[in-house]
Amino acid sequence: GKRPTSSIASLLHEIMPDSTVYQDNGISWKEEYVLQAIDSLKGAPLAVEFINDKKDAIWGHGMTDEVDTDDGKMPIFENSEVVGSFIEGYISDVEIDGVVKHVLMGRAYIYEQRYKNFVDWLVINIPLGNVMGSVEINGLPENKNVIVYEDGYKETGRVPMVYCYSGHALLSNCVKPADKSAVVLEINEDIKNQNK
């Protein structure tokens, strides 16, 4: 039979009209390159940093270290746990605070049998707008895992061109995300429909 699952729809990042518009971390997402990378989202991990043993409340990325790579520093997230995985990514227009934004959305399953308390917490907190997100990207092996940017690396307005989506961290709304639009929009509890 089908396993009990809940799925979430998460806004991963905004897609910008041009590189003069960028997130707080300096990244500007271009639709052409988002579409080239979108399939890499399938199977990517959904991760959280739990702040208690009950595993029903989250904080940030769970970052523990940074290691040197050819692409500068790679963050290490050993204080995070994988609680689900993405099944698809899609581009959509979504209204956030009265403004329609062009965005990358992702739908992910949550491993409910392993994280029931967390799913219960999400059911309460997602409608309140308390669950944010932060997308993680990597370069591809053929580029020595270095992200290739259109027009090279820039502090602000850099456009990831050749990359993959390597994961998505759910964050408490107390943690400032790079993209203020990156909010989890809904949770669907499929568990109620198991026996139909």
Short mmCIF file of C-alpha atoms in Angstrom, two decimals:
data_model
loop_
_atom_site.label_atom_id
_atom_site.label_comp_id
_atom_site.label_asym_id
_atom_site.label_seq_id
_atom_site.Cartn_x
_atom_site.Cartn_y
_atom_site.Cartn_z
CA GLY A 1 0.00 0.00 0.00
CA LYS A 2 0.87 3.66 -0.21
CA ARG A 3 2.90 4.99 2.69
CA PRO A 4 1.49 7.83 4.82
CA THR A 5 2.95 11.06 3.54
CA SER A 6 2.45 14.76 3.73
CA SER A 7 3.65 17.06 1.01
CA ILE A 8 4.50 20.73 1.12
CA ALA A 9 4.58 23.41 -1.54
CA SER A 10 7.55 25.69 -0.91
CA LEU A 11 8.52 28.87 -2.71
CA LEU A 12 12.23 28.25 -3.37
CA HIS A 13 13.19 31.62 -4.82
CA GLU A 14 11.97 34.52 -6.87
CA ILE A 15 12.89 34.75 -10.58
CA MET A 16 14.18 38.21 -11.45
CA PRO A 17 13.48 40.35 -14.53
CA ASP A 18 17.23 41.15 -14.82
CA SER A 19 20.42 41.14 -12.76
CA THR A 20 19.80 44.60 -11.27
CA VAL A 21 17.28 42.82 -9.00
CA TYR A 22 18.83 40.35 -6.55
CA GLN A 23 18.38 38.63 -3.20
CA ASP A 24 20.03 39.81 0.00
CA ASN A 25 22.88 37.36 -0.70
CA GLY A 26 23.52 38.94 -4.12
CA ILE A 27 22.04 36.17 -6.29
CA SER A 28 19.82 37.05 -9.24
CA TRP A 29 17.87 34.13 -10.72
CA LYS A 30 17.25 34.08 -14.49
CA GLU A 31 14.36 31.96 -15.81
CA GLU A 32 16.37 30.47 -18.69
CA TYR A 33 18.94 28.95 -16.29
CA VAL A 34 16.34 27.99 -13.68
CA LEU A 35 14.58 25.92 -16.37
CA GLN A 36 17.87 24.22 -17.28
CA ALA A 37 18.45 23.24 -13.63
CA ILE A 38 14.87 22.52 -12.56
CA ASP A 39 15.02 18.73 -13.07
CA SER A 40 17.88 18.50 -10.56
CA LEU A 41 15.34 19.39 -7.86
CA LYS A 42 13.70 15.95 -8.16
CA GLY A 43 15.03 13.83 -5.31
CA ALA A 44 16.87 16.75 -3.68
CA PRO A 45 16.74 16.64 0.13
CA LEU A 46 14.46 18.74 2.30
CA ALA A 47 16.42 19.46 5.48
CA VAL A 48 15.87 21.09 8.86
CA GLU A 49 17.80 21.90 12.03
CA PHE A 50 15.77 20.68 15.01
CA ILE A 51 16.16 22.58 18.27
CA ASN A 52 14.73 19.95 20.62
CA ASP A 53 14.57 16.21 21.16
CA LYS A 54 10.88 16.10 20.35
CA LYS A 55 11.84 17.20 16.82
CA ASP A 56 8.89 19.52 16.43
CA ALA A 57 10.60 22.92 16.18
CA ILE A 58 13.27 24.15 13.80
CA TRP A 59 15.81 26.94 13.54
CA GLY A 60 18.36 27.47 10.75
CA HIS A 61 20.58 25.59 8.32
CA GLY A 62 22.39 23.45 10.89
CA MET A 63 25.72 24.73 9.60
CA THR A 64 28.73 23.41 11.51
CA ASP A 65 31.73 24.32 9.33
CA GLU A 66 33.07 25.57 6.03
CA VAL A 67 35.68 23.79 3.94
CA ASP A 68 37.84 25.24 1.18
CA THR A 69 37.04 24.19 -2.38
CA ASP A 70 37.87 25.48 -5.86
CA ASP A 71 34.65 27.50 -5.62
CA GLY A 72 35.66 29.22 -2.40
CA LYS A 73 34.11 27.91 0.80
CA MET A 74 31.57 25.08 0.95
CA PRO A 75 29.26 25.11 3.98
CA ILE A 76 28.85 21.87 5.95
CA PHE A 77 25.43 21.24 7.53
CA GLU A 78 26.06 18.42 10.00
CA ASN A 79 23.45 19.71 12.45
CA SER A 80 20.68 19.24 9.91
CA GLU A 81 18.47 16.24 9.22
CA VAL A 82 16.87 15.22 5.95
CA VAL A 83 13.12 15.07 6.61
CA GLY A 84 11.85 14.68 3.06
CA SER A 85 12.65 14.90 -0.63
CA PHE A 86 11.47 16.91 -3.61
CA ILE A 87 9.24 15.36 -6.24
CA GLU A 88 9.07 18.31 -8.63
CA GLY A 89 9.88 21.91 -9.35
CA TYR A 90 7.74 24.29 -11.38
CA ILE A 91 7.59 27.97 -12.24
CA SER A 92 4.54 29.91 -11.12
CA ASP A 93 3.19 33.38 -10.42
CA VAL A 94 2.34 33.73 -6.74
CA GLU A 95 0.90 36.65 -4.80
CA ILE A 96 2.98 37.53 -1.72
CA ASP A 97 1.80 40.43 0.46
CA GLY A 98 -0.35 41.75 -2.38
CA VAL A 99 2.44 41.63 -4.99
CA VAL A 100 2.52 38.99 -7.76
CA LYS A 101 5.98 37.43 -8.03
CA HIS A 102 7.42 35.10 -10.68
CA VAL A 103 8.92 32.22 -8.68
CA LEU A 104 10.35 28.72 -8.59
CA MET A 105 8.10 26.45 -6.55
CA GLY A 106 8.94 23.00 -5.27
CA ARG A 107 6.76 20.21 -3.97
CA ALA A 108 8.34 17.84 -1.46
CA TYR A 109 7.25 14.79 0.48
CA ILE A 110 7.93 14.74 4.21
CA TYR A 111 8.82 11.41 5.84
CA GLU A 112 5.83 11.55 8.17
CA GLN A 113 6.37 8.13 9.76
CA ARG A 114 9.76 9.36 10.99
CA TYR A 115 8.81 12.99 11.76
CA LYS A 116 5.19 12.99 12.92
CA ASN A 117 5.75 15.73 15.56
CA PHE A 118 7.34 17.93 12.91
CA VAL A 119 4.41 17.45 10.51
CA ASP A 120 2.01 18.40 13.33
CA TRP A 121 4.13 21.55 13.92
CA LEU A 122 4.06 22.38 10.19
CA VAL A 123 0.26 22.03 10.02
CA ILE A 124 -0.01 24.77 12.67
CA ASN A 125 2.87 27.01 11.54
CA ILE A 126 2.68 27.00 7.72
CA PRO A 127 -0.71 28.81 7.61
CA LEU A 128 0.71 31.39 10.05
CA GLY A 129 3.59 32.14 7.66
CA ASN A 130 6.16 30.96 10.22
CA VAL A 131 8.09 28.57 7.93
CA MET A 132 10.66 30.05 5.56
CA GLY A 133 13.15 28.35 3.28
CA SER A 134 16.60 28.61 1.80
CA VAL A 135 17.54 26.85 -1.42
CA GLU A 136 20.99 25.27 -1.78
CA ILE A 137 22.83 24.97 -5.09
CA ASN A 138 26.06 23.32 -6.26
CA GLY A 139 28.16 23.34 -9.38
CA LEU A 140 28.18 20.32 -11.70
CA PRO A 141 30.91 17.61 -11.73
CA GLU A 142 31.99 18.56 -15.27
CA ASN A 143 32.85 22.01 -13.89
CA LYS A 144 34.66 20.56 -10.84
CA ASN A 145 31.51 21.29 -8.79
CA VAL A 146 32.04 25.03 -9.29
CA ILE A 147 28.91 27.09 -9.98
CA VAL A 148 29.24 28.87 -13.33
CA TYR A 149 27.85 32.41 -13.25
CA GLU A 150 26.76 34.43 -16.27
CA ASP A 151 29.40 37.20 -16.64
CA GLY A 152 31.41 35.66 -13.78
CA TYR A 153 31.13 35.96 -10.01
CA LYS A 154 29.94 39.32 -8.70
CA GLU A 155 29.12 40.33 -5.14
CA THR A 156 25.68 41.59 -6.21
CA GLY A 157 23.62 40.65 -9.24
CA ARG A 158 25.47 37.38 -9.90
CA VAL A 159 23.41 35.02 -12.05
CA PRO A 160 23.87 31.25 -11.53
CA MET A 161 24.03 29.82 -15.05
CA VAL A 162 25.27 26.20 -14.79
CA TYR A 163 24.35 24.61 -11.46
CA CYS A 164 22.08 22.09 -9.78
CA TYR A 165 19.65 22.36 -6.90
CA SER A 166 21.27 20.34 -4.11
CA GLY A 167 18.71 20.83 -1.36
CA HIS A 168 16.35 23.13 0.48
CA ALA A 169 16.45 23.98 4.17
CA LEU A 170 13.30 24.90 6.02
CA LEU A 171 13.92 27.74 8.47
CA SER A 172 12.10 29.26 11.39
CA ASN A 173 10.81 32.73 10.54
CA CYS A 174 13.19 34.03 13.22
CA VAL A 175 16.06 33.31 10.81
CA LYS A 176 16.51 35.87 8.03
CA PRO A 177 16.32 34.14 4.62
CA ALA A 178 18.28 35.42 1.62
CA ASP A 179 14.99 35.68 -0.29
CA LYS A 180 12.20 37.19 1.80
CA SER A 181 9.65 35.60 -0.57
CA ALA A 182 10.93 32.09 0.23
CA VAL A 183 8.04 30.88 2.35
CA VAL A 184 6.35 27.49 2.61
CA LEU A 185 2.87 28.11 1.26
CA GLU A 186 0.89 24.96 1.99
CA ILE A 187 0.88 21.48 3.45
CA ASN A 188 -1.29 18.65 2.14
CA GLU A 189 -1.89 15.80 4.51
CA ASP A 190 -2.38 12.82 2.20
CA ILE A 191 -2.57 10.46 5.19
CA LYS A 192 -6.33 10.97 5.55
CA ASN A 193 -6.89 9.57 2.05
CA GLN A 194 -4.88 6.37 2.50
CA ASN A 195 -7.76 3.93 2.55
CA LYS A 196 -9.95 5.44 -0.18
#
